[in-house]
PDB file of C-alpha atoms in Angstrom:
ATOM      1  CA  UNK A 265     -66.746 -54.041 141.240  1.00 48.00           C
ATOM      2  CA  UNK A 266     -66.008 -53.830 144.946  1.00 53.00           C
ATOM      3  CA  UNK A 267     -62.776 -52.138 145.978  1.00 52.00           C
ATOM      4  CA  UNK A 268     -60.434 -53.803 148.439  1.00 59.00           C
ATOM      5  CA  UNK A 269     -59.197 -51.149 150.852  1.00 71.00           C
ATOM      6  CA  UNK A 270     -57.169 -53.553 152.951  1.00 87.00           C
ATOM      7  CA  UNK A 271     -53.421 -52.957 152.993  1.00 90.00           C
ATOM      8  CA  UNK A 272     -51.223 -55.935 152.255  1.00 89.00           C
ATOM      9  CA  UNK A 273     -48.372 -57.032 154.519  1.00 93.00           C
ATOM     10  CA  UNK A 274     -45.739 -55.022 152.670  1.00 93.00           C
ATOM     11  CA  UNK A 275     -47.842 -51.864 152.815  1.00 94.00           C
ATOM     12  CA  UNK A 276     -48.605 -52.374 156.501  1.00 95.00           C
ATOM     13  CA  UNK A 277     -44.893 -52.817 157.199  1.00 96.00           C
ATOM     14  CA  UNK A 278     -44.140 -49.553 155.386  1.00 96.00           C
ATOM     15  CA  UNK A 279     -46.794 -47.674 157.357  1.00 97.00           C
ATOM     16  CA  UNK A 280     -45.483 -49.038 160.640  1.00 97.00           C
ATOM     17  CA  UNK A 281     -41.873 -48.198 159.791  1.00 98.00           C
ATOM     18  CA  UNK A 282     -42.670 -44.622 158.742  1.00 98.00           C
ATOM     19  CA  UNK A 283     -44.981 -44.124 161.724  1.00 98.00           C
ATOM     20  CA  UNK A 284     -42.247 -45.227 164.111  1.00 98.00           C
ATOM     21  CA  UNK A 285     -39.710 -43.005 162.354  1.00 98.00           C
ATOM     22  CA  UNK A 286     -42.086 -40.048 162.423  1.00 98.00           C
ATOM     23  CA  UNK A 287     -42.683 -40.246 166.158  1.00 97.00           C
ATOM     24  CA  UNK A 288     -39.149 -41.179 167.202  1.00 98.00           C
ATOM     25  CA  UNK A 289     -37.087 -39.022 164.835  1.00 98.00           C
ATOM     26  CA  UNK A 290     -39.250 -36.300 163.280  1.00 98.00           C
ATOM     27  CA  UNK A 291     -41.449 -35.278 166.212  1.00 98.00           C
ATOM     28  CA  UNK A 292     -38.645 -34.467 168.693  1.00 98.00           C
ATOM     29  CA  UNK A 293     -37.070 -31.876 166.355  1.00 98.00           C
ATOM     30  CA  UNK A 294     -40.124 -30.638 164.467  1.00 98.00           C
ATOM     31  CA  UNK A 295     -40.978 -27.655 166.685  1.00 97.00           C
ATOM     32  CA  UNK A 296     -37.367 -26.463 166.786  1.00 98.00           C
ATOM     33  CA  UNK A 297     -36.962 -26.500 163.024  1.00 97.00           C
ATOM     34  CA  UNK A 298     -40.286 -24.732 162.573  1.00 97.00           C
ATOM     35  CA  UNK A 299     -39.402 -22.099 165.165  1.00 97.00           C
ATOM     36  CA  UNK A 300     -35.936 -21.521 163.722  1.00 96.00           C
ATOM     37  CA  UNK A 301     -37.052 -21.729 160.087  1.00 96.00           C
ATOM     38  CA  UNK A 302     -34.264 -24.271 159.607  1.00 97.00           C
ATOM     39  CA  UNK A 303     -34.141 -27.107 157.119  1.00 98.00           C
ATOM     40  CA  UNK A 304     -34.112 -30.572 158.782  1.00 98.00           C
ATOM     41  CA  UNK A 305     -31.074 -32.021 157.030  1.00 98.00           C
ATOM     42  CA  UNK A 306     -30.644 -34.807 159.579  1.00 98.00           C
ATOM     43  CA  UNK A 307     -34.246 -35.944 159.113  1.00 98.00           C
ATOM     44  CA  UNK A 308     -34.035 -35.853 155.321  1.00 98.00           C
ATOM     45  CA  UNK A 309     -30.815 -37.884 155.392  1.00 98.00           C
ATOM     46  CA  UNK A 310     -32.477 -40.621 157.433  1.00 98.00           C
ATOM     47  CA  UNK A 311     -35.500 -40.607 155.129  1.00 98.00           C
ATOM     48  CA  UNK A 312     -33.088 -41.204 152.282  1.00 98.00           C
ATOM     49  CA  UNK A 313     -31.521 -44.119 154.130  1.00 97.00           C
ATOM     50  CA  UNK A 314     -35.008 -45.580 154.592  1.00 97.00           C
ATOM     51  CA  UNK A 315     -35.565 -45.450 150.839  1.00 97.00           C
ATOM     52  CA  UNK A 316     -38.517 -43.060 150.992  1.00 98.00           C
ATOM     53  CA  UNK A 317     -37.288 -40.870 148.131  1.00 98.00           C
ATOM     54  CA  UNK A 318     -37.005 -43.918 145.910  1.00 98.00           C
ATOM     55  CA  UNK A 319     -40.355 -45.539 146.673  1.00 97.00           C
ATOM     56  CA  UNK A 320     -42.018 -45.193 143.229  1.00 97.00           C
ATOM     57  CA  UNK A 321     -38.900 -45.653 141.095  1.00 98.00           C
ATOM     58  CA  UNK A 322     -37.354 -48.776 139.538  1.00 97.00           C
ATOM     59  CA  UNK A 323     -34.328 -50.333 141.175  1.00 96.00           C
ATOM     60  CA  UNK A 324     -32.160 -49.597 138.129  1.00 96.00           C
ATOM     61  CA  UNK A 325     -32.271 -45.914 139.102  1.00 97.00           C
ATOM     62  CA  UNK A 326     -31.730 -46.534 142.801  1.00 96.00           C
ATOM     63  CA  UNK A 327     -35.420 -46.809 143.634  1.00 96.00           C
ATOM     64  CA  UNK A 328     -37.370 -49.280 145.719  1.00 95.00           C
ATOM     65  CA  UNK A 329     -39.489 -50.659 142.877  1.00 94.00           C
ATOM     66  CA  UNK A 330     -42.714 -49.578 144.557  1.00 92.00           C
ATOM     67  CA  UNK A 331     -45.534 -47.329 143.409  1.00 95.00           C
ATOM     68  CA  UNK A 332     -47.242 -44.016 144.109  1.00 94.00           C
ATOM     69  CA  UNK A 333     -49.600 -45.603 146.607  1.00 95.00           C
ATOM     70  CA  UNK A 334     -46.599 -46.549 148.733  1.00 96.00           C
ATOM     71  CA  UNK A 335     -45.404 -42.951 148.544  1.00 97.00           C
ATOM     72  CA  UNK A 336     -48.853 -41.725 149.612  1.00 97.00           C
ATOM     73  CA  UNK A 337     -48.820 -44.040 152.617  1.00 97.00           C
ATOM     74  CA  UNK A 338     -45.460 -42.628 153.698  1.00 98.00           C
ATOM     75  CA  UNK A 339     -46.575 -39.039 153.130  1.00 98.00           C
ATOM     76  CA  UNK A 340     -49.721 -39.549 155.183  1.00 97.00           C
ATOM     77  CA  UNK A 341     -47.710 -40.721 158.181  1.00 98.00           C
ATOM     78  CA  UNK A 342     -45.139 -37.934 157.908  1.00 98.00           C
ATOM     79  CA  UNK A 343     -47.784 -35.236 157.512  1.00 98.00           C
ATOM     80  CA  UNK A 344     -49.528 -36.203 160.738  1.00 97.00           C
ATOM     81  CA  UNK A 345     -46.535 -34.777 162.594  1.00 97.00           C
ATOM     82  CA  UNK A 346     -44.646 -32.434 160.256  1.00 98.00           C
ATOM     83  CA  UNK A 347     -46.000 -31.177 156.956  1.00 98.00           C
ATOM     84  CA  UNK A 348     -42.730 -29.411 156.146  1.00 98.00           C
ATOM     85  CA  UNK A 349     -41.007 -32.780 156.066  1.00 98.00           C
ATOM     86  CA  UNK A 350     -43.864 -34.300 154.071  1.00 98.00           C
ATOM     87  CA  UNK A 351     -43.824 -31.594 151.396  1.00 98.00           C
ATOM     88  CA  UNK A 352     -40.049 -31.890 151.090  1.00 98.00           C
ATOM     89  CA  UNK A 353     -40.494 -35.549 150.186  1.00 98.00           C
ATOM     90  CA  UNK A 354     -43.528 -34.966 147.975  1.00 98.00           C
ATOM     91  CA  UNK A 355     -41.946 -32.132 145.990  1.00 98.00           C
ATOM     92  CA  UNK A 356     -38.628 -33.932 145.736  1.00 98.00           C
ATOM     93  CA  UNK A 357     -40.275 -37.005 144.260  1.00 98.00           C
ATOM     94  CA  UNK A 358     -43.307 -35.783 142.293  1.00 97.00           C
ATOM     95  CA  UNK A 359     -42.043 -32.409 141.084  1.00 96.00           C
ATOM     96  CA  UNK A 360     -38.314 -33.032 141.066  1.00 96.00           C
ATOM     97  CA  UNK A 361     -37.404 -36.601 140.184  1.00 98.00           C
ATOM     98  CA  UNK A 362     -40.546 -37.953 138.528  1.00 97.00           C
ATOM     99  CA  UNK A 363     -40.502 -35.660 135.454  1.00 97.00           C
ATOM    100  CA  UNK A 364     -36.948 -36.824 134.752  1.00 98.00           C
ATOM    101  CA  UNK A 365     -38.020 -40.445 135.054  1.00 98.00           C
ATOM    102  CA  UNK A 366     -41.132 -39.960 132.917  1.00 97.00           C
ATOM    103  CA  UNK A 367     -39.751 -37.718 130.179  1.00 97.00           C
ATOM    104  CA  UNK A 368     -35.962 -37.768 130.429  1.00 98.00           C
ATOM    105  CA  UNK A 369     -33.503 -39.505 128.167  1.00 98.00           C
ATOM    106  CA  UNK A 370     -31.606 -42.504 129.462  1.00 98.00           C
ATOM    107  CA  UNK A 371     -28.560 -40.269 129.922  1.00 98.00           C
ATOM    108  CA  UNK A 372     -30.563 -37.719 131.943  1.00 98.00           C
ATOM    109  CA  UNK A 373     -32.027 -40.460 134.128  1.00 98.00           C
ATOM    110  CA  UNK A 374     -28.647 -42.007 134.806  1.00 98.00           C
ATOM    111  CA  UNK A 375     -27.099 -38.642 135.589  1.00 97.00           C
ATOM    112  CA  UNK A 376     -29.709 -37.293 137.995  1.00 98.00           C
ATOM    113  CA  UNK A 377     -31.938 -40.013 139.415  1.00 98.00           C
ATOM    114  CA  UNK A 378     -29.580 -42.084 141.608  1.00 98.00           C
ATOM    115  CA  UNK A 379     -28.803 -39.127 143.900  1.00 98.00           C
ATOM    116  CA  UNK A 380     -32.453 -38.011 143.936  1.00 98.00           C
ATOM    117  CA  UNK A 381     -33.920 -41.431 144.687  1.00 98.00           C
ATOM    118  CA  UNK A 382     -31.419 -41.957 147.508  1.00 97.00           C
ATOM    119  CA  UNK A 383     -32.208 -38.620 149.148  1.00 97.00           C
ATOM    120  CA  UNK A 384     -28.598 -37.497 148.785  1.00 98.00           C
ATOM    121  CA  UNK A 385     -29.860 -34.670 146.574  1.00 98.00           C
ATOM    122  CA  UNK A 386     -33.097 -32.746 146.088  1.00 98.00           C
ATOM    123  CA  UNK A 387     -34.711 -31.200 143.030  1.00 98.00           C
ATOM    124  CA  UNK A 388     -37.374 -28.550 142.609  1.00 96.00           C
ATOM    125  CA  UNK A 389     -39.838 -27.601 139.886  1.00 97.00           C
ATOM    126  CA  UNK A 390     -39.753 -24.024 138.610  1.00 96.00           C
ATOM    127  CA  UNK A 391     -43.171 -23.294 137.138  1.00 95.00           C
ATOM    128  CA  UNK A 392     -44.743 -20.512 139.205  1.00 95.00           C
ATOM    129  CA  UNK A 393     -44.093 -16.869 138.322  1.00 94.00           C
ATOM    130  CA  UNK A 394     -45.727 -13.616 139.393  1.00 91.00           C
ATOM    131  CA  UNK A 395     -48.275 -14.045 136.600  1.00 85.00           C
ATOM    132  CA  UNK A 396     -48.083 -17.750 135.905  1.00 84.00           C
ATOM    133  CA  UNK A 397     -48.572 -21.003 137.750  1.00 80.00           C
ATOM    134  CA  UNK A 398     -51.747 -22.958 137.326  1.00 80.00           C
ATOM    135  CA  UNK A 399     -52.095 -20.868 134.163  1.00 85.00           C
ATOM    136  CA  UNK A 400     -48.821 -21.961 132.605  1.00 84.00           C
ATOM    137  CA  UNK A 401     -49.592 -19.932 129.483  1.00 86.00           C
ATOM    138  CA  UNK A 402     -48.640 -16.845 131.478  1.00 90.00           C
ATOM    139  CA  UNK A 403     -45.008 -17.968 131.637  1.00 93.00           C
ATOM    140  CA  UNK A 404     -42.565 -15.156 130.853  1.00 96.00           C
ATOM    141  CA  UNK A 405     -39.226 -16.825 131.565  1.00 97.00           C
ATOM    142  CA  UNK A 406     -37.570 -17.102 128.169  1.00 97.00           C
ATOM    143  CA  UNK A 407     -35.316 -19.736 126.620  1.00 97.00           C
ATOM    144  CA  UNK A 408     -33.391 -18.647 123.533  1.00 97.00           C
ATOM    145  CA  UNK A 409     -31.505 -21.053 121.284  1.00 95.00           C
ATOM    146  CA  UNK A 410     -27.763 -20.497 120.960  1.00 95.00           C
ATOM    147  CA  UNK A 411     -24.989 -22.227 119.041  1.00 94.00           C
ATOM    148  CA  UNK A 412     -24.167 -24.230 122.184  1.00 92.00           C
ATOM    149  CA  UNK A 413     -27.709 -24.883 123.404  1.00 96.00           C
ATOM    150  CA  UNK A 414     -29.978 -22.524 125.330  1.00 98.00           C
ATOM    151  CA  UNK A 415     -29.902 -19.177 127.139  1.00 98.00           C
ATOM    152  CA  UNK A 416     -32.471 -18.734 129.934  1.00 98.00           C
ATOM    153  CA  UNK A 417     -33.627 -15.476 131.507  1.00 98.00           C
ATOM    154  CA  UNK A 418     -36.464 -14.925 133.951  1.00 98.00           C
ATOM    155  CA  UNK A 419     -37.675 -15.460 137.497  1.00 98.00           C
ATOM    156  CA  UNK A 420     -39.717 -18.028 139.388  1.00 98.00           C
ATOM    157  CA  UNK A 421     -41.573 -17.807 142.701  1.00 97.00           C
ATOM    158  CA  UNK A 422     -42.436 -20.140 145.605  1.00 96.00           C
ATOM    159  CA  UNK A 423     -40.074 -22.907 144.472  1.00 98.00           C
ATOM    160  CA  UNK A 424     -39.801 -25.754 146.992  1.00 98.00           C
ATOM    161  CA  UNK A 425     -36.407 -27.416 147.558  1.00 98.00           C
ATOM    162  CA  UNK A 426     -34.667 -24.733 145.503  1.00 97.00           C
ATOM    163  CA  UNK A 427     -32.055 -23.451 147.950  1.00 97.00           C
ATOM    164  CA  UNK A 428     -30.861 -26.254 150.220  1.00 98.00           C
ATOM    165  CA  UNK A 429     -27.252 -27.360 150.479  1.00 98.00           C
ATOM    166  CA  UNK A 430     -28.237 -30.611 148.759  1.00 98.00           C
ATOM    167  CA  UNK A 431     -30.316 -29.134 145.935  1.00 98.00           C
ATOM    168  CA  UNK A 432     -28.841 -30.513 142.720  1.00 98.00           C
ATOM    169  CA  UNK A 433     -31.131 -29.042 140.079  1.00 98.00           C
ATOM    170  CA  UNK A 434     -34.341 -27.211 139.298  1.00 97.00           C
ATOM    171  CA  UNK A 435     -36.634 -28.183 136.447  1.00 97.00           C
ATOM    172  CA  UNK A 436     -37.612 -24.889 134.819  1.00 97.00           C
ATOM    173  CA  UNK A 437     -40.381 -24.080 132.355  1.00 97.00           C
ATOM    174  CA  UNK A 438     -39.653 -21.354 129.825  1.00 97.00           C
ATOM    175  CA  UNK A 439     -41.023 -19.925 126.593  1.00 96.00           C
ATOM    176  CA  UNK A 440     -38.835 -21.420 123.874  1.00 94.00           C
ATOM    177  CA  UNK A 441     -40.656 -20.177 120.790  1.00 91.00           C
ATOM    178  CA  UNK A 442     -44.037 -19.699 119.164  1.00 88.00           C
ATOM    179  CA  UNK A 443     -46.358 -22.348 117.771  1.00 87.00           C
ATOM    180  CA  UNK A 444     -48.028 -22.141 114.366  1.00 82.00           C
ATOM    181  CA  UNK A 445     -51.262 -20.962 115.989  1.00 87.00           C
ATOM    182  CA  UNK A 446     -49.435 -18.080 117.670  1.00 81.00           C
ATOM    183  CA  UNK A 447     -49.489 -19.585 121.149  1.00 87.00           C
ATOM    184  CA  UNK A 448     -46.381 -19.818 123.277  1.00 91.00           C
ATOM    185  CA  UNK A 449     -44.167 -22.864 122.944  1.00 94.00           C
ATOM    186  CA  UNK A 450     -43.309 -23.695 126.564  1.00 95.00           C
ATOM    187  CA  UNK A 451     -40.507 -26.175 127.144  1.00 97.00           C
ATOM    188  CA  UNK A 452     -38.889 -27.678 130.219  1.00 97.00           C
ATOM    189  CA  UNK A 453     -35.198 -27.498 131.096  1.00 98.00           C
ATOM    190  CA  UNK A 454     -32.941 -29.154 133.652  1.00 98.00           C
ATOM    191  CA  UNK A 455     -30.960 -26.422 135.390  1.00 98.00           C
ATOM    192  CA  UNK A 456     -28.148 -27.584 137.698  1.00 98.00           C
ATOM    193  CA  UNK A 457     -28.184 -25.545 140.903  1.00 97.00           C
ATOM    194  CA  UNK A 458     -24.545 -24.532 140.467  1.00 97.00           C
ATOM    195  CA  UNK A 459     -25.060 -23.081 136.990  1.00 98.00           C
ATOM    196  CA  UNK A 460     -23.716 -19.500 136.711  1.00 98.00           C
ATOM    197  CA  UNK A 461     -26.615 -17.053 136.606  1.00 98.00           C
ATOM    198  CA  UNK A 462     -28.983 -19.275 138.587  1.00 98.00           C
ATOM    199  CA  UNK A 463     -29.709 -17.840 142.038  1.00 98.00           C
ATOM    200  CA  UNK A 464     -31.960 -18.976 144.846  1.00 97.00           C
ATOM    201  CA  UNK A 465     -32.886 -15.671 146.458  1.00 97.00           C
ATOM    202  CA  UNK A 466     -33.452 -15.305 150.250  1.00 96.00           C
ATOM    203  CA  UNK A 467     -36.106 -17.692 151.546  1.00 96.00           C
ATOM    204  CA  UNK A 468     -39.666 -16.535 152.128  1.00 95.00           C
ATOM    205  CA  UNK A 469     -40.803 -15.636 155.643  1.00 94.00           C
ATOM    206  CA  UNK A 470     -43.863 -17.892 155.752  1.00 94.00           C
ATOM    207  CA  UNK A 471     -46.663 -18.358 158.270  1.00 93.00           C
ATOM    208  CA  UNK A 472     -46.361 -22.145 158.135  1.00 95.00           C
ATOM    209  CA  UNK A 473     -44.273 -25.000 156.749  1.00 96.00           C
ATOM    210  CA  UNK A 474     -41.281 -23.055 158.039  1.00 97.00           C
ATOM    211  CA  UNK A 475     -38.894 -26.007 157.795  1.00 98.00           C
ATOM    212  CA  UNK A 476     -39.724 -26.451 154.117  1.00 98.00           C
ATOM    213  CA  UNK A 477     -37.210 -24.757 151.824  1.00 98.00           C
ATOM    214  CA  UNK A 478     -39.024 -22.202 149.623  1.00 98.00           C
ATOM    215  CA  UNK A 479     -37.362 -19.458 147.581  1.00 98.00           C
ATOM    216  CA  UNK A 480     -37.856 -17.173 144.626  1.00 98.00           C
ATOM    217  CA  UNK A 481     -35.228 -17.969 142.005  1.00 98.00           C
ATOM    218  CA  UNK A 482     -33.747 -15.854 139.261  1.00 98.00           C
ATOM    219  CA  UNK A 483     -32.147 -16.904 135.994  1.00 98.00           C
ATOM    220  CA  UNK A 484     -29.849 -14.333 134.428  1.00 98.00           C
ATOM    221  CA  UNK A 485     -28.108 -15.384 131.239  1.00 98.00           C
ATOM    222  CA  UNK A 486     -28.151 -19.027 132.313  1.00 98.00           C
ATOM    223  CA  UNK A 487     -26.367 -21.007 129.607  1.00 98.00           C
ATOM    224  CA  UNK A 488     -27.354 -24.634 129.168  1.00 98.00           C
ATOM    225  CA  UNK A 489     -26.239 -27.341 126.746  1.00 97.00           C
ATOM    226  CA  UNK A 490     -28.687 -28.768 124.226  1.00 95.00           C
ATOM    227  CA  UNK A 491     -29.205 -31.915 126.300  1.00 96.00           C
ATOM    228  CA  UNK A 492     -30.677 -29.859 129.158  1.00 97.00           C
ATOM    229  CA  UNK A 493     -34.036 -29.905 127.371  1.00 98.00           C
ATOM    230  CA  UNK A 494     -36.414 -32.319 129.119  1.00 98.00           C
ATOM    231  CA  UNK A 495     -38.715 -34.034 126.663  1.00 95.00           C
ATOM    232  CA  UNK A 496     -39.726 -32.420 123.391  1.00 91.00           C
ATOM    233  CA  UNK A 497     -39.915 -28.638 122.821  1.00 88.00           C
ATOM    234  CA  UNK A 498     -43.332 -27.276 123.677  1.00 78.00           C
TER     235      UNK A 498
END
């Protein structure tokens, strides 16, 4: 079956709008933010107003009712000028908001998604550790059950969108038990950024993507309610 690679009118309009925004708004401040290692809050706010953070989400959660292809079109245009801005959008959507949409309860979706899909808030994904990342089985961050919910302890590295003024939460993977075959049970938790014990440490001094917010984070006796679990245990 032949594939039709032609963009439709709606897709072409999106590309044109993001291209114009990229050259008129992003490009003039890109070098300064990269040089100063500063986060482009004013750019991100305008991207939110354009609906870019909500592209692949349903309207009931504040999204645009589009799809991932629309997001890819927007990312391609942004990345031609500023990859820090592009990765902020990509991580905020794919790593931050999408797991909540895909695996969250209705209550979790209603609580977190409207601010994330509007760009008013950002979320990060805490998977990588000093000995874990692509090999998630190396995870050492631990989640212990308590009478009130969960207690998390550990550290994560290279976490995008983890320390901005508009970061609302980090999705964190942690060892929550042991399976019958002896392997680690690794679960995912929603950790609000203002939770006591959660700290975004000083940002990395990187050789590129300097306007992208990237920090190591630590979790020291982070107490979470039971409904902070995202999806099923393990």
